[in-house]
Every structure is written in C-alpha cells, then in structure tokens.
CSV table of C-alpha atoms and ligand atoms in Angstrom, one decimal:
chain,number,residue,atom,x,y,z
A,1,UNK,CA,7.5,58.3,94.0
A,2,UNK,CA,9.8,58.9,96.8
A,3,UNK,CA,13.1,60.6,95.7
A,4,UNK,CA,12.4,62.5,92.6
A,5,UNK,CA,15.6,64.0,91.3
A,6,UNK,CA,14.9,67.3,89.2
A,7,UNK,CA,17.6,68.9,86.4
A,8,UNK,CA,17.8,72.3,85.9
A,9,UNK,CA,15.6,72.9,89.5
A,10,UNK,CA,17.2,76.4,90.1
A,11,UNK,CA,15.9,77.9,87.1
A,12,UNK,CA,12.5,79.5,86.6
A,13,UNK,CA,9.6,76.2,86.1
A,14,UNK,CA,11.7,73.7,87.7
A,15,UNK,CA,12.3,75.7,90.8
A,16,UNK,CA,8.4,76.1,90.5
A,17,UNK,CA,7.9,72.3,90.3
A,18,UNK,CA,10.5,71.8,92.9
A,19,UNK,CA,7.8,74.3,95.6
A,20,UNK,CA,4.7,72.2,93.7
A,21,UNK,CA,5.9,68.8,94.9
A,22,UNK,CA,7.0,69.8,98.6
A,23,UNK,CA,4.2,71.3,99.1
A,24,UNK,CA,1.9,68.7,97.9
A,25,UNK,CA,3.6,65.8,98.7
A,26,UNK,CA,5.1,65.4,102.0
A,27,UNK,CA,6.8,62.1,101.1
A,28,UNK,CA,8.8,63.7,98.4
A,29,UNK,CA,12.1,63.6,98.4
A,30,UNK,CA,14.3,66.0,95.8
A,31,UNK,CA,17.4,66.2,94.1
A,32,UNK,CA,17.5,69.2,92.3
A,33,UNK,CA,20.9,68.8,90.0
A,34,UNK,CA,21.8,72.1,88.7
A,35,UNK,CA,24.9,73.5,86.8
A,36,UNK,CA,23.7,77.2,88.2
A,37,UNK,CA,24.2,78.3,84.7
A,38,UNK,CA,23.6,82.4,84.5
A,39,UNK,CA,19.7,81.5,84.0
A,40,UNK,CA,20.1,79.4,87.6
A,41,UNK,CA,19.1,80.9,90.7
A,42,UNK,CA,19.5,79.6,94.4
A,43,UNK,CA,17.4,82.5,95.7
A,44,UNK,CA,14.5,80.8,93.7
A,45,UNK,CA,14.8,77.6,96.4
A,46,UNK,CA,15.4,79.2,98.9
A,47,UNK,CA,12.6,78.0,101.1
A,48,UNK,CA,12.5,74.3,100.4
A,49,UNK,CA,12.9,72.5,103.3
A,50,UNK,CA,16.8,71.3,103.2
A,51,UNK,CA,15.4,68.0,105.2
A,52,UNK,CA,13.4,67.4,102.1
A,53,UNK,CA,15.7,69.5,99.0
A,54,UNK,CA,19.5,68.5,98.7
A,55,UNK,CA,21.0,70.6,96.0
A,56,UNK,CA,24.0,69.2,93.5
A,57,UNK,CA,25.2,71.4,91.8
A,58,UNK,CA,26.2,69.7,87.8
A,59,UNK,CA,25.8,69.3,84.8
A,60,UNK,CA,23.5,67.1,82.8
A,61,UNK,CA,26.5,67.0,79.9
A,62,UNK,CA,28.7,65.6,82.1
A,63,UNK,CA,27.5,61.9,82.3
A,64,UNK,CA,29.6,60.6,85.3
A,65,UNK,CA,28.1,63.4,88.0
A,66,UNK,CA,24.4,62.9,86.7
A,67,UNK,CA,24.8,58.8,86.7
A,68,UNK,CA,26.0,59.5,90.6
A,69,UNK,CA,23.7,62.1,91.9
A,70,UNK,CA,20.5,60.0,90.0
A,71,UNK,CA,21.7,56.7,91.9
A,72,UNK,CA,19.0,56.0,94.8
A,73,UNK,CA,16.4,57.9,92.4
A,74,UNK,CA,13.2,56.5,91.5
A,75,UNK,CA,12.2,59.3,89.1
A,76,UNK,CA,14.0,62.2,87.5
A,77,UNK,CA,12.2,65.3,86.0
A,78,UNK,CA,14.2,67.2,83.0
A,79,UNK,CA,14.1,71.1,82.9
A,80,UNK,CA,17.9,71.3,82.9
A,81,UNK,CA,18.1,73.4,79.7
A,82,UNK,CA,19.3,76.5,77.7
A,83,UNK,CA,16.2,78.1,77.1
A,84,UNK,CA,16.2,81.6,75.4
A,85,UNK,CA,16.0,81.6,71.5
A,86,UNK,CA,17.6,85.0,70.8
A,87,UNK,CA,20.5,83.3,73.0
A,88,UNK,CA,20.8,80.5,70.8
A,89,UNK,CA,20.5,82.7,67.6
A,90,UNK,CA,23.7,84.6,69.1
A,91,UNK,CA,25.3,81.3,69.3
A,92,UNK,CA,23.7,77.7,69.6
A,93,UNK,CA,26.7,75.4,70.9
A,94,UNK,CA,25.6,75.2,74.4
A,95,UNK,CA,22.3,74.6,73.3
A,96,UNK,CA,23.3,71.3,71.4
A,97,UNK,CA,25.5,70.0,74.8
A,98,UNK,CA,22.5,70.6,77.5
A,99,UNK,CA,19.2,70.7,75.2
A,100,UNK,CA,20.9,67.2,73.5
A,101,UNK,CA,23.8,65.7,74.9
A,102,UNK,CA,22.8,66.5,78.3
A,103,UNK,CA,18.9,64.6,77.6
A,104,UNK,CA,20.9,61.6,76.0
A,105,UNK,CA,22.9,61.5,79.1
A,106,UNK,CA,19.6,61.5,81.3
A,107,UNK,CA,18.2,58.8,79.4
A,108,UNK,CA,21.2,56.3,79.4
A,109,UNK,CA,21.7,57.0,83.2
A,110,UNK,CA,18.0,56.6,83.5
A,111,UNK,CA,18.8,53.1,81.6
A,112,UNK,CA,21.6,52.0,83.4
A,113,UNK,CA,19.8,52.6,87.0
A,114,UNK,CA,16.2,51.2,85.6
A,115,UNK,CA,14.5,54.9,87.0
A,116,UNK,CA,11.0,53.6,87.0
A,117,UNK,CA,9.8,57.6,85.4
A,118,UNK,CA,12.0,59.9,83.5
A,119,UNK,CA,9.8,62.9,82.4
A,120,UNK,CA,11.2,65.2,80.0
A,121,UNK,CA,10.4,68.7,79.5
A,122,UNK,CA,10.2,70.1,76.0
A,123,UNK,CA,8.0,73.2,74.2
A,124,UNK,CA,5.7,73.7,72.1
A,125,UNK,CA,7.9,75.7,69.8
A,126,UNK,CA,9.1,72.2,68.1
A,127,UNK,CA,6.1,72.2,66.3
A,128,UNK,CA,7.3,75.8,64.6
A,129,UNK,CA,5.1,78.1,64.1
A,130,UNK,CA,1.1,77.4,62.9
A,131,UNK,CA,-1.5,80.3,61.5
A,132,UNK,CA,-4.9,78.6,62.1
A,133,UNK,CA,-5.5,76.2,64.2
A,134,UNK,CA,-3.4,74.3,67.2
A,135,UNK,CA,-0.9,71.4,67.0
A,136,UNK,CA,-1.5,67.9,68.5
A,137,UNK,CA,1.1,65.9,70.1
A,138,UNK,CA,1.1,63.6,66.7
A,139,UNK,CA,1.8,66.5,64.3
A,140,UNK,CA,5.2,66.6,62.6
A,141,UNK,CA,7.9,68.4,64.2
A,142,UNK,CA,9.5,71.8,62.5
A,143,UNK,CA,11.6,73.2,64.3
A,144,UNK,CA,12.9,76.3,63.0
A,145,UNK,CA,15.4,78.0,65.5
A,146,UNK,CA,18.4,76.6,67.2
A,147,UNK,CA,17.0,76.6,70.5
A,148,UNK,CA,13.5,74.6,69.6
A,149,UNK,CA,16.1,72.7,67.3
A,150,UNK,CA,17.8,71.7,69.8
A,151,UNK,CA,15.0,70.8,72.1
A,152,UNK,CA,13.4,68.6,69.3
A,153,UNK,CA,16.6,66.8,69.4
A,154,UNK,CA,17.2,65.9,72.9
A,155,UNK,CA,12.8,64.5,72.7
A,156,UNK,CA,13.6,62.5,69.7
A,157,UNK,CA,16.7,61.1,71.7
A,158,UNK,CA,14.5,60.5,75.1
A,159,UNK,CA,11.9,58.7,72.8
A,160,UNK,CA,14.1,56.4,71.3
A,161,UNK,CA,15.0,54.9,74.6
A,162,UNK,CA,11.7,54.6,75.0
A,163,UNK,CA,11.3,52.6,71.8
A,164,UNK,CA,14.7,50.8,72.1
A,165,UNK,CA,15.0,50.0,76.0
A,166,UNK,CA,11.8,50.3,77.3
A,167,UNK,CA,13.3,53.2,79.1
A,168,UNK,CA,9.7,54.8,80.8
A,169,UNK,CA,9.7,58.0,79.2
A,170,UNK,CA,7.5,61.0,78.9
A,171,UNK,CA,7.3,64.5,77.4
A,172,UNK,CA,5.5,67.4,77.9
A,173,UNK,CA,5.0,70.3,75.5
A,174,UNK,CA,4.6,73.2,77.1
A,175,UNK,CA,3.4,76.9,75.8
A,176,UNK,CA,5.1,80.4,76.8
A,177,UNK,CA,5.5,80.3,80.3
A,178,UNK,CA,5.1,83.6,82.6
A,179,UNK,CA,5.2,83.9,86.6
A,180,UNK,CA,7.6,85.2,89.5
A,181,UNK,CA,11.3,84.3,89.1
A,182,UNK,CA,11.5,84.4,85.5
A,183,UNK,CA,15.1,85.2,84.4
A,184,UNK,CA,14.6,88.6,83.1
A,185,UNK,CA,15.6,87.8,79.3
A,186,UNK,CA,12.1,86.7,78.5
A,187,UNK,CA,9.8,88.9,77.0
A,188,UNK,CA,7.1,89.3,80.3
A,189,UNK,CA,9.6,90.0,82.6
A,190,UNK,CA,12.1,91.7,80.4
A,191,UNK,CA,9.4,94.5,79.7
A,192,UNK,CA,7.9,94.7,83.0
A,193,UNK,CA,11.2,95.6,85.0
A,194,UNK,CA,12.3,97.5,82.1
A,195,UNK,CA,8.6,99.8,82.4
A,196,UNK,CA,9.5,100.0,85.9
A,197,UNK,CA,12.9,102.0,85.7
A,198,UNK,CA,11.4,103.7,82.7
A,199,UNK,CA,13.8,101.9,80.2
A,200,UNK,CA,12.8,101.0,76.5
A,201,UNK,CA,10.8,97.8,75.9
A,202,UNK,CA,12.3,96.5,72.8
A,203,UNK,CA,9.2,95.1,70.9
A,204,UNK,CA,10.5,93.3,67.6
A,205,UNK,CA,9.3,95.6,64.9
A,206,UNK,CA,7.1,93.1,62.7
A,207,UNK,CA,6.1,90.8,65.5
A,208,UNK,CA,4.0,93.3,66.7
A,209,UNK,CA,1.1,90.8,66.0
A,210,UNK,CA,2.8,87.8,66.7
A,211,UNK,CA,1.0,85.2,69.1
A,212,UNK,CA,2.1,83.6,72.2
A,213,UNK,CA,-0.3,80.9,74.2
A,214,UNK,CA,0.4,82.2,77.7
A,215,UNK,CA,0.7,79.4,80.7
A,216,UNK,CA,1.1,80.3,84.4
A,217,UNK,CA,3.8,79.0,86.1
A,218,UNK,CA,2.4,77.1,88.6
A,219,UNK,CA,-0.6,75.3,85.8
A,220,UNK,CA,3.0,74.4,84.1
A,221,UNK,CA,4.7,73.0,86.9
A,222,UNK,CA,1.6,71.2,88.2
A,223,UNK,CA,0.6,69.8,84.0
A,224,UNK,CA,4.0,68.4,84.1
A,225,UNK,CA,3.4,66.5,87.8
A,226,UNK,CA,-0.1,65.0,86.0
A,227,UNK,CA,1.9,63.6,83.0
A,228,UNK,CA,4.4,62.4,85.6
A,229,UNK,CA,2.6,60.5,87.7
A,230,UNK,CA,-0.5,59.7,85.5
A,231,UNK,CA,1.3,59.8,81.4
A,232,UNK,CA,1.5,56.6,79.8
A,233,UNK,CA,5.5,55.9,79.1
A,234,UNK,CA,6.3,56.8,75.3
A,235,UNK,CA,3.7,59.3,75.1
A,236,UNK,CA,3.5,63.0,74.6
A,237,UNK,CA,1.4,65.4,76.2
A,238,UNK,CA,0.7,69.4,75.1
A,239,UNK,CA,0.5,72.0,77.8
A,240,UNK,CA,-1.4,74.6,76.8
A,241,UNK,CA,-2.3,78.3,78.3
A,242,UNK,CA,-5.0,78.9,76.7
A,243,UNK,CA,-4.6,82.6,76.8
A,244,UNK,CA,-3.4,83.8,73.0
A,245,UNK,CA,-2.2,87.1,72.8
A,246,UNK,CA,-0.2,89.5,70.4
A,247,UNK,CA,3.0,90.9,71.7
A,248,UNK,CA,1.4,94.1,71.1
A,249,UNK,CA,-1.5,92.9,73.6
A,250,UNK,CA,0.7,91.9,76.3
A,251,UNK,CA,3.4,95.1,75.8
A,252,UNK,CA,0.0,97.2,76.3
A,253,UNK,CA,-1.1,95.4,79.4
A,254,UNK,CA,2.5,96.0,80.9
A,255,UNK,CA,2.4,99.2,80.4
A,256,UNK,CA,-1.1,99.6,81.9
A,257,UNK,CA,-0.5,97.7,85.1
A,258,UNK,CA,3.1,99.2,86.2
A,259,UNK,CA,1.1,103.2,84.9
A,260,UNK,CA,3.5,104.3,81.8
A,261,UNK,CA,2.5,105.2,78.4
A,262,UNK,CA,3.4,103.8,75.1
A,263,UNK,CA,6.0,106.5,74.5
A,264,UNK,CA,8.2,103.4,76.3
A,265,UNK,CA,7.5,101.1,73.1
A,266,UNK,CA,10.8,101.2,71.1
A,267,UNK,CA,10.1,98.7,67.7
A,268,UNK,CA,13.8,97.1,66.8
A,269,UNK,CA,14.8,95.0,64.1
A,270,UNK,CA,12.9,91.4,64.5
A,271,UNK,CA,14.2,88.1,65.3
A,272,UNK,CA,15.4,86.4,62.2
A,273,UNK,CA,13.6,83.4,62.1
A,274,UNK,CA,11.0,84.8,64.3
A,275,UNK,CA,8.0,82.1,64.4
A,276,UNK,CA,4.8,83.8,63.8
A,277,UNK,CA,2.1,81.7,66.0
A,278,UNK,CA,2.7,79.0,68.4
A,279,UNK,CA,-0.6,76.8,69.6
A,280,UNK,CA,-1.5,73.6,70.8
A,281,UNK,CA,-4.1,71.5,71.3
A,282,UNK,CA,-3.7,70.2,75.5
A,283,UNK,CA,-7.0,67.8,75.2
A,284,UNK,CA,-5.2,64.7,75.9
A,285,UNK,CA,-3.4,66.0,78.9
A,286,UNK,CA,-7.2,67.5,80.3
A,287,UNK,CA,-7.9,63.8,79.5
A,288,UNK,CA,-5.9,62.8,82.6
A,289,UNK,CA,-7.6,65.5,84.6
A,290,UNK,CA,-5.4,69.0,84.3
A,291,UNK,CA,-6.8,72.2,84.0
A,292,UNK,CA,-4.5,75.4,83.0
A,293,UNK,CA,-6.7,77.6,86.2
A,294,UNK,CA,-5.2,80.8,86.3
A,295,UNK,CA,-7.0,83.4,84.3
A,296,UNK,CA,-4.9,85.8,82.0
A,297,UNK,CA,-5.5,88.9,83.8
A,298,UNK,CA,-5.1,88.0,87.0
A,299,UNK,CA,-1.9,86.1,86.3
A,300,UNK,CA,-0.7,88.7,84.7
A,301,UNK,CA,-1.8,91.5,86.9
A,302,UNK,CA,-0.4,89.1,90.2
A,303,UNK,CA,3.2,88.7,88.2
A,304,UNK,CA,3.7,92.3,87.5
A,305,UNK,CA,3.1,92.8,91.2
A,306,UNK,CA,5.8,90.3,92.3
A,307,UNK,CA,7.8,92.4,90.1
A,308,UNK,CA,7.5,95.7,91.8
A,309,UNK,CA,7.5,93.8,95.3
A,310,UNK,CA,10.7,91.7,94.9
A,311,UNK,CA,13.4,93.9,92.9
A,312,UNK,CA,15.9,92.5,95.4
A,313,UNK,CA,15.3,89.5,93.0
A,314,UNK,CA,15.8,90.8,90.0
A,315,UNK,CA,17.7,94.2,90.6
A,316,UNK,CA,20.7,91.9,91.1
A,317,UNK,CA,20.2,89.9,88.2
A,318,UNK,CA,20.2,93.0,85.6
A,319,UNK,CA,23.0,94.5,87.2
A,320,UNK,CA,25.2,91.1,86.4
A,321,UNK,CA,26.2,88.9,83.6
A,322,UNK,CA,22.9,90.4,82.3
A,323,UNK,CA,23.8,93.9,80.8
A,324,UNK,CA,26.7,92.5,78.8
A,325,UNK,CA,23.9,90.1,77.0
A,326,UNK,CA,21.7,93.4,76.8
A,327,UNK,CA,24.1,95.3,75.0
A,328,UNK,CA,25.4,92.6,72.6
A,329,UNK,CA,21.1,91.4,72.0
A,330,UNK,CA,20.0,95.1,71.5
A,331,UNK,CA,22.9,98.0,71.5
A,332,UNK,CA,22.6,97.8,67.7
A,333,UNK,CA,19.1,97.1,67.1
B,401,NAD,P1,15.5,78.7,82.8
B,401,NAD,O1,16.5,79.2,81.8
B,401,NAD,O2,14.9,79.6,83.7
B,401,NAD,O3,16.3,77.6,83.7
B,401,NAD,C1,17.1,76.6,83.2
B,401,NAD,C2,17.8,75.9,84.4
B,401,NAD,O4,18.6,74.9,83.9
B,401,NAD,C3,18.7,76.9,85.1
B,401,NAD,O5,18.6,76.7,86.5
B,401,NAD,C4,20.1,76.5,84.7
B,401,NAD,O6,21.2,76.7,85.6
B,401,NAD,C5,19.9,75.0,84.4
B,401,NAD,N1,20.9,74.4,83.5
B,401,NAD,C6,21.2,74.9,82.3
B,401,NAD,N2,22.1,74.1,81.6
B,401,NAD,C7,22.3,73.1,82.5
B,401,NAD,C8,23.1,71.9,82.5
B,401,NAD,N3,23.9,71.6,81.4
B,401,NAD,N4,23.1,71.1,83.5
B,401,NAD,C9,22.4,71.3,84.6
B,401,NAD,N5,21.6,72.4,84.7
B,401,NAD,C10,21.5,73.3,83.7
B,401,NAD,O7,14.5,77.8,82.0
B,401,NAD,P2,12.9,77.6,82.2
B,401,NAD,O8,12.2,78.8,81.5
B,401,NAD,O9,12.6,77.4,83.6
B,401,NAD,O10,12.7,76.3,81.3
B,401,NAD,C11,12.7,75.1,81.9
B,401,NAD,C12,12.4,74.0,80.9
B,401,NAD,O11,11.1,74.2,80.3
B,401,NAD,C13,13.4,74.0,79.7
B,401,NAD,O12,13.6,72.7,79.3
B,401,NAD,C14,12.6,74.7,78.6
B,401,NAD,O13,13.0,74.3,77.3
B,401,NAD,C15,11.2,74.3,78.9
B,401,NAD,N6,10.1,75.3,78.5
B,401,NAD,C16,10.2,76.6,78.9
B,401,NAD,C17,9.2,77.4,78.5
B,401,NAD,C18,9.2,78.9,78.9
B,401,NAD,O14,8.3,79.7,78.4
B,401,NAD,N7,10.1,79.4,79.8
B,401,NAD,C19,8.0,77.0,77.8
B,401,NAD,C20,8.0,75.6,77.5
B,401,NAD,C21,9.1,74.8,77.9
B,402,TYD,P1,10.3,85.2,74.4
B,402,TYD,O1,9.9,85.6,75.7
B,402,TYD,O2,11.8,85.3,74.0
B,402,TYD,O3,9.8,83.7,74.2
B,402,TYD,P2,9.8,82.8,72.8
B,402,TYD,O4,10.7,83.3,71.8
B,402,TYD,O5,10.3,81.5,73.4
B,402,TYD,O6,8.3,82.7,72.4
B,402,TYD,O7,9.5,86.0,73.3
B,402,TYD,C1,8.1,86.0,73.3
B,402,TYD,C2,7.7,86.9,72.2
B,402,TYD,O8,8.1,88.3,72.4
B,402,TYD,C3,8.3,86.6,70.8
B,402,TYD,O9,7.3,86.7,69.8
B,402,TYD,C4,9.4,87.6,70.7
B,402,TYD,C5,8.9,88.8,71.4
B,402,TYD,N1,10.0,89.6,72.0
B,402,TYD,C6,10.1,91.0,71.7
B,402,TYD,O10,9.3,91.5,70.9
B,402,TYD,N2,11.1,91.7,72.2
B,402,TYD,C7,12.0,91.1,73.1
B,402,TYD,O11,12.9,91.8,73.6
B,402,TYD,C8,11.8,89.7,73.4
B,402,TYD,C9,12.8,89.1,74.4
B,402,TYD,C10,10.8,89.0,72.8
C-alpha cells in the first residue's frame, strides 16, 4: 500500500491512524479527506509530514469530490463519521448522510476506481447492548440508537459491495475509545477538563453502573492497520479494550488523578435509550496477531496528563461551537 487515502483523518482515531502509518511506514503516502466538521481538528495533524500528508478538505456525502480526491488511491480507510450518540439523539439527519450515504459513496467510488482495500470503521455499539458475556463478529446486529443505527447501516451497505461486486471490503468493530485529542463531548475527556476547571461532571443518573470496554487510541488505530493489511475481504473483525469499567469506576478514577472530590459528581436525567453493556469478543483479530497493549491505568493516568498539559488544545475547543451544544445537551438536565 502506497497512497492510502483516509476519511474523516482530522478527527480523533483517524488523526491517530494517520501519525500510526507515517511513522511506521515510510512509504506511505496519505490523503486524509476531511469535511472539518465541528468534531475535525487540523491541530490534530499538525505534525505529519506535508511531503507525505496532503489534506482535502470534503465530504464523503458528496460523491463527485470523494470519486476525485480517491483517484490515484490504492486503499482508502473510513473514519469519516458523526460519532456522538447524545448528538444524534438531539437530531439524527446528519448521521444518516455521513454514517450511510457518505459509506455508500466510498464504496461505489471504491468500485468505480477498483481500490484494491477499502477498510471501514464501525463500533461495537451495533451489536446494542449485552449483560453476560461478549459479542462475536457473527452475532446479529441491534442497534438501538440513531448513531449505532446509522453506523449499522453504512456496514450493511459496505458489505454488500462486497457480496455484489467483489468490492475488497473490511470492517472493524471497535470498543469505547479514549486518548489525547478526543473532541471533548465524550465522556473521558468531557469529565476530565470539566474536573479541571472545577465544573460539574454530568454522570447519567441510572448508568451509574453501566459498562464500557475501554481501547487506547493508538491499540485502535494500529487493530485497524492489522485488519487492513492482513483482514480477509468481506470479513469482520472486533476491536476490543479489554478494560470493562462502570461509569462510576472511570468518573472516580478522574477525579482521583486531576485531585478533586466527588462533591463534583452531578447525576442528570439518563440517556433515553441508554445501552446498558457493550462487549466484544476480539479473538479473531488476535488471530492475525494484534494485541490491545496499553494497560488501563496507565492509559488512563497518561490521557488525563495530556489533558492538563495541552489546554491550548482543548481550551479552544469548549469555548466554541461547543458551549451552545453544552447548554442545549445539559442546561435542563
Ligand atoms: P470524531 O468525531 O472525533 O471524528 C470524525 C471526523 O470525521 C472529524 O474529523 C470530522 O470532521 C469528519 N467528518 C464528519 N463527517 C464527515 C463527512 N461527511 N465527510 C468527511 N469528513 C467528515 O470521531 P472518532 O471518535 O475519531 O471516530 C472515528 C470513527 O471511529 C467513526 O467512524 C466512529 O464511528 C468510529 N468509532 C469510534 C469510537 C469511539 O469511541 N470514539 C469507537 C468505535 C468506533
Ligand atoms: P460516551 O463517551 O458518549 O460514549 P458511548 O455513548 O458511545 O458509549 O459515553 C460513555 C458512557 O458515559 C455512556 O454510558 C454514557 C456515559 N456518559 C455520562 O454519564 N455522562 C455524559 O455526560 C456522557 C457524555 C456520557
């Protein structure tokens, strides 16, 4: 693979793939094709060697710009996506143009150009939610939010190329993803800046003891290169953390590492919808040789520290589009 073109590379795992292949690949060519949507970040690429990284920036719903910038190609890498649940619960419509339309554009394009790998990025949370046990790739799909709706679409789309036109694709399932440069929506980042400026965290009040299989960024971004370059076509691969945790766990642990006290802890109404457990099964993808590495603690402890270190990152971030969200997600919670 020469000239690897990744979708949605200036958001938070696909700007991490984007550093994982540049760094271990010095052959590698990207296109990262991003629509800089508020969850895109330049800042996050900011490094990447522009000899090696040419930004365009689209969108994957509009098929004319992704059919041009995926010419020349020999792989593309979907994590072009809207990606926040309670987002999609607020309102789901641009989650059926990227997390559908856009995928069915990828794959056509993908058809069209014969792209020898198209790798498609989906989550676990298609499954729905599980209270013993963990999902394998062949289990039935239940979707039971908009966004994970949405994402089980766009899959089901990408696989019927495969079945239809022998289009080579493959999808990876990954669990609840944590690191540096998360958009600070998500739960992990959301309540670690939030401890540090001595703000409420907003725990949903009856998902106190709801799970959440916890994957490290870069175990994410480098499971996904494995079933990239080593996944059989038409197949599905789980990528799992390994680390399950209550919200209650992780809110805890937050509150431990940046030094403030549970008086912080502010239980709001729940989710609707709100899937109990999410789990999976990653054996066949450790059949291909990945490991998830990082250890819970440590990744956790090393992300709250990026935190504190870069709030030039983030301090921008809440300050924008961001509090207008925050006030419409929680102002009457
Ligand atoms: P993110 O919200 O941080 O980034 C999404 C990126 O996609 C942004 O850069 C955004 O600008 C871009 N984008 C959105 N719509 C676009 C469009 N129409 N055209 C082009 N670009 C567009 O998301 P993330 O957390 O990095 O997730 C990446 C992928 O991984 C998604 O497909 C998501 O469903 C999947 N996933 C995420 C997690 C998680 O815990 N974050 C877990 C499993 C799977
Ligand atoms: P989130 O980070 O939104 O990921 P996902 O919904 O994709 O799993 O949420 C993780 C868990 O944290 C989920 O059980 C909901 C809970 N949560 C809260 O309790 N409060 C919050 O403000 C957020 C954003 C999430």
């Amino acid at each position: 693979m020469k000239r690897i073109m990744v979708t949605g590379g200036a958001g938070f795992i696909g700007s991490a793939f984007v550093r994982y292949q540049l760094r271990a690949y010095p052959d590698v060519h990207i296109v990262n094709f991003d629509k800089l949507t508020y969850a895109g970040n330049l800042d996050n690429v900011r490094e990447a060697d522009p000899a090696r990284h040419i930004f365009v920036r689209g969108d994957i719903a509009d098929f004319d710009a992704l059919y041009t910038a995926l010419n020349g190609c020999d792989a593309v890498v979907n994590f072009a996506a809207e990606s926040h649940v309670d987002r999609s619960i607020l309102g789901a419509s641009e989650f059926l143009d990227t997390n559908v339309r856009g995928v069915y554009n990828i794959v056509e394009a993908a058809r069209r150009l014969e792209v020898q790998h198209v790798l498609l990025v989906s989550t676990d949370e298609v499954y729905g939610s599980i209270s013993e046990g963990s999902f394998k790739e062949t289990d039935r799909l239940n979707p039971r939010n908009p966004y994970s709706a949405a994402k089980a679409g766009g899959e089901l789309v990408g696989m019927s190329y495969y079945h239809t036109f022998n289009v080579p694709v493959v999808v990876t399932r990954g669990s609840n993803t944590y690191g540096p440069y998360q958009y600070p929506e998500k739960v992990l980042p959301l309540f670690v800046t939030n401890a540090l400026d001595n703000e409420p965290l907003p725990l949903y009040k009856g998902g106190e003891r709801n799970v959440r299989d916890w994957l490290y960024v870069d175990d994410h971004a480098r499971g996904i290169d494995v079933a990239l370059r080593r996944g059989t076509p038409g197949e599905v691969y789980n990528i799992a953390g390994g680390n399950e945790r209550e919200n209650i766990t992780l809110t805890r642990k937050i509150l431990a590492l940046t030094g403030k006290d549970e008086s912080l802890i502010k239980l709001v109404a729940d989710r609707p919808g709100h899937d109990r457990r999410y789990s999976i099964d990653a054996g066949k993808l450790r059949g291909l040789g990945w490991r998830s590495e990082m250890d819970w603690d440590q990744g956790v402890t090393e992300t709250v520290h990026w935190y504190q270190e870069n709030e030039w990152w983030w301090r921008k971030i809440k300050s924008g589009e961001f509090r207008e969200y925050y006030q419409r997600q929680y102002g009457n919670r």
